[in-house]
Structure formats: C-alpha cells, structure tokens
Short mmCIF file of C-alpha atoms in Angstrom, two decimals:
data_model
loop_
_atom_site.label_atom_id
_atom_site.label_comp_id
_atom_site.label_asym_id
_atom_site.label_seq_id
_atom_site.Cartn_x
_atom_site.Cartn_y
_atom_site.Cartn_z
CA MET A 1 5.33 27.19 30.03
CA ARG A 2 6.23 25.69 26.64
CA ASN A 3 8.93 23.22 26.26
CA ALA A 4 12.44 24.70 25.19
CA CYS A 5 12.74 22.11 22.47
CA ALA A 6 9.61 23.07 20.73
CA ILE A 7 10.55 26.68 20.65
CA MET A 8 14.25 26.42 19.62
CA PRO A 9 14.66 23.73 16.96
CA ALA A 10 17.76 21.50 16.89
CA MET A 11 20.47 22.44 14.33
CA ASN A 12 21.64 19.97 11.60
CA LYS A 13 25.47 19.73 11.76
CA GLU A 14 25.92 19.38 7.98
CA ASN A 15 24.18 22.61 6.72
CA SER A 16 23.35 24.50 9.96
CA THR A 17 19.61 24.46 9.19
CA PRO A 18 17.06 23.98 11.78
CA VAL A 19 15.56 20.49 11.91
CA PRO A 20 11.82 20.64 13.15
CA GLN A 21 11.31 18.80 16.34
CA GLY A 22 8.02 18.56 18.36
CA PRO A 23 7.66 18.00 22.10
CA LEU A 24 7.10 14.31 21.70
CA ASP A 25 10.03 13.81 19.23
CA ALA A 26 12.31 15.59 21.73
CA ALA A 27 11.63 13.14 24.49
CA VAL A 28 12.22 10.16 22.10
CA ASN A 29 15.20 11.71 20.18
CA PRO A 30 16.88 14.36 22.27
CA PRO A 31 19.21 16.85 20.46
CA SER A 32 22.64 15.46 20.24
CA VAL A 33 25.21 16.86 22.58
CA ALA A 34 27.76 19.27 21.17
CA GLY A 35 31.03 17.80 20.35
CA SER A 36 29.58 14.18 20.27
CA SER A 37 30.78 11.95 17.33
CA GLY A 38 28.68 9.64 15.08
CA SER A 39 25.71 10.13 12.78
CA ALA A 40 22.33 11.12 14.13
CA ALA A 41 19.54 8.68 13.54
CA PRO A 42 16.57 10.09 11.84
CA PRO A 43 13.87 11.12 14.16
CA ARG A 44 11.05 8.47 14.68
CA ARG A 45 7.72 9.03 13.40
CA VAL A 46 4.72 9.38 15.59
CA GLY A 47 2.50 6.33 15.92
CA GLY A 48 3.20 2.75 14.82
CA GLN A 49 6.49 2.37 13.00
CA PRO A 50 6.85 0.88 9.54
CA GLY A 51 6.74 -2.93 9.65
CA ASN A 52 4.91 -2.89 13.06
CA GLN A 53 2.71 -6.10 13.22
CA ASN A 54 0.93 -5.14 16.44
CA ALA A 55 -2.56 -4.93 14.74
CA LEU A 56 -2.30 -8.59 13.75
CA VAL A 57 -1.94 -9.57 17.38
CA HIS A 58 -4.15 -7.21 19.23
CA GLY A 59 -6.45 -5.62 16.51
CA PHE A 60 -9.56 -6.66 14.85
CA TYR A 61 -7.54 -9.03 12.56
CA ALA A 62 -5.93 -10.85 15.35
CA LYS A 63 -6.03 -14.61 14.94
CA LYS A 64 -7.41 -15.13 18.38
CA ALA A 65 -10.64 -13.10 18.56
CA PRO A 66 -13.07 -13.74 21.38
CA LEU A 67 -14.79 -16.93 20.96
CA ASP A 68 -18.41 -15.48 20.14
CA ARG A 69 -16.91 -13.11 17.65
CA GLN A 70 -14.55 -15.80 16.08
CA VAL A 71 -17.72 -17.92 15.45
CA VAL A 72 -19.43 -15.19 13.60
CA ILE A 73 -16.29 -14.42 11.47
CA ASP A 74 -15.94 -18.08 10.70
CA GLU A 75 -19.55 -18.48 9.62
CA ALA A 76 -19.19 -15.22 7.52
CA ALA A 77 -16.13 -16.75 5.77
CA LEU A 78 -18.16 -19.86 4.67
CA MET A 79 -20.95 -17.50 3.14
CA GLU A 80 -20.87 -15.82 -0.24
CA GLY A 81 -22.10 -12.51 -1.44
CA LEU A 82 -24.22 -10.23 0.70
CA GLU A 83 -24.77 -12.74 3.55
CA GLN A 84 -20.93 -12.77 4.28
CA GLU A 85 -20.80 -8.97 4.23
CA ILE A 86 -24.02 -8.62 6.40
CA ALA A 87 -22.60 -11.17 8.99
CA PHE A 88 -19.34 -9.25 9.06
CA LEU A 89 -20.82 -5.96 9.42
CA ARG A 90 -23.10 -7.20 12.28
CA SER A 91 -19.98 -8.52 14.00
CA ILE A 92 -18.40 -5.04 14.01
CA ILE A 93 -21.78 -3.39 14.93
CA GLU A 94 -22.02 -5.73 17.94
CA ARG A 95 -18.39 -4.76 18.80
CA LEU A 96 -19.23 -1.13 18.60
CA ALA A 97 -22.29 -1.65 20.60
CA GLU A 98 -20.32 -3.11 23.44
CA LYS A 99 -18.45 0.13 23.98
CA GLU A 100 -19.82 2.46 26.59
CA ASP A 101 -21.69 5.38 25.17
CA PRO A 102 -20.60 5.10 21.47
CA ASP A 103 -20.89 8.24 19.43
CA PRO A 104 -23.60 7.56 16.93
CA LYS A 105 -22.27 9.84 14.24
CA LEU A 106 -18.71 8.18 14.53
CA VAL A 107 -20.29 4.74 14.36
CA SER A 108 -22.37 5.71 11.28
CA GLU A 109 -19.31 7.10 9.46
CA LEU A 110 -17.30 4.03 10.45
CA MET A 111 -19.93 1.71 9.09
CA ARG A 112 -20.34 3.67 5.92
CA THR A 113 -16.47 3.70 5.38
CA LEU A 114 -16.14 0.02 6.20
CA SER A 115 -18.95 -0.95 3.79
CA LEU A 116 -17.22 1.07 0.89
CA VAL A 117 -13.92 -0.65 1.64
CA MET A 118 -15.39 -4.00 1.55
CA VAL A 119 -17.19 -3.25 -1.67
CA ARG A 120 -14.04 -1.82 -3.33
CA ARG A 121 -11.91 -4.74 -2.03
CA LYS A 122 -14.40 -7.24 -3.26
CA TYR A 123 -14.72 -5.77 -6.80
CA SER A 124 -11.04 -4.52 -7.40
CA GLY A 125 -9.23 -6.83 -9.69
CA HIS A 126 -12.47 -8.36 -11.01
CA ASN A 127 -12.01 -7.16 -14.58
CA ALA A 128 -14.54 -9.79 -15.77
CA VAL A 129 -17.28 -7.82 -14.18
CA ILE A 130 -16.18 -4.48 -15.67
CA GLU A 131 -15.79 -6.18 -19.09
CA LYS A 132 -19.29 -7.63 -18.89
CA ALA A 133 -20.67 -4.14 -18.22
CA ARG A 134 -18.88 -2.72 -21.09
CA ARG A 135 -20.09 -5.34 -23.52
CA LEU A 136 -23.69 -4.80 -22.08
CA LEU A 137 -23.52 -1.05 -22.74
CA GLY A 138 -22.14 -1.73 -26.08
CA LYS A 139 -25.05 -3.93 -26.94
CA LEU A 140 -27.55 -1.53 -25.82
CA SER A 141 -28.68 0.98 -28.47
CA GLY A 142 -28.87 4.59 -27.45
CA ALA A 143 -32.65 4.56 -27.68
CA ALA A 144 -33.04 1.50 -25.54
CA ALA A 145 -30.80 3.05 -22.83
CA VAL A 146 -32.69 6.31 -22.80
CA ALA A 147 -36.16 4.66 -22.82
CA GLY A 148 -35.02 2.26 -20.15
CA ASP A 149 -35.88 -0.94 -21.89
CA VAL A 150 -35.43 -3.32 -18.81
CA ALA A 151 -36.28 -6.40 -20.56
CA SER A 152 -33.41 -6.06 -23.05
CA VAL A 153 -31.02 -5.05 -20.42
CA VAL A 154 -31.76 -8.29 -18.48
CA GLU A 155 -31.57 -10.49 -21.51
CA ALA A 156 -28.16 -8.83 -22.46
CA PHE A 157 -26.86 -9.30 -18.89
CA GLN A 158 -27.92 -12.99 -18.75
CA GLU A 159 -25.92 -13.85 -21.92
#
C-alpha cells in the first residue's frame, strides 16, 4: 500500500496550492497540523545538506587516510606532471580493487571521469598555456599546418 502522504500532497496555507512531498520528505517534515501557528520550514533536500563537511572527515579527501594510502598521496604531492597523476590514479585503483566484486564498467567510467577532472583542474586557469598555443598557431602558415611540418611546429613551441 502506498503512503498516504505520497498520494495526497500537503497544502500550502498562503495560496492553497499543493506542495509536492515524497515519502522520505513526509517522514522528515510531516505536514503541519491544522490550526497550528508559526511559519513552516522549507522541506529538507535529500542527501547532504548545503555546507555539510562530512566528506572532509570520512571521504577520500579526509586528512587521516589509512597509512599506506596516505604515503602514496604524500609521495604523489611531491612529484610533478604525469608522475603525480599516475600515482594518484594508482591509489584510487588500489582502493577500488579492495572492494569485493567491483563492477568493471563502473570502475572504468569512474577512472575516465576522474582523469578528465584532473586534467581540467590542472589546466583551468593556466592562460599562459592557452596563449602560447594561440601564438604557435598564429606563427604557423596555413600550408605548414596542412602539410604537418613537424620541425617548424617543434621550433615554434620551444621559443
């Protein structure tokens, strides 16, 4: 049998319009009793509430990671470039491998997404790289770009 709160929505006192309310919202925020005074609080959102710092204590970014993983993360922080990213991704792969029966498709999608996020995060705000690429494209003539003159591309990039 369906929950009565899910079938009949609560009514808003100001304009007598139904306020949508799901079964979980009804348990957290029961409809106000008729004749009660005071303003009704807005319904809580499902999931972590705004400003929730729970992930900083219990999630991957917790300050106190397991010792073996913390060593890998600390070593990755000292490296630069691809070595740092590879060490960080290895740490994540090891963490996923520790789980029982990980879904290979989910792991693959997660690694792909994480890699893209790391690249975007690393290069967002790096306008110097973008400007250098623009200058490089400006220096190349149309014929050299079409012909794929690798030597001139390398020389222009090293300037």
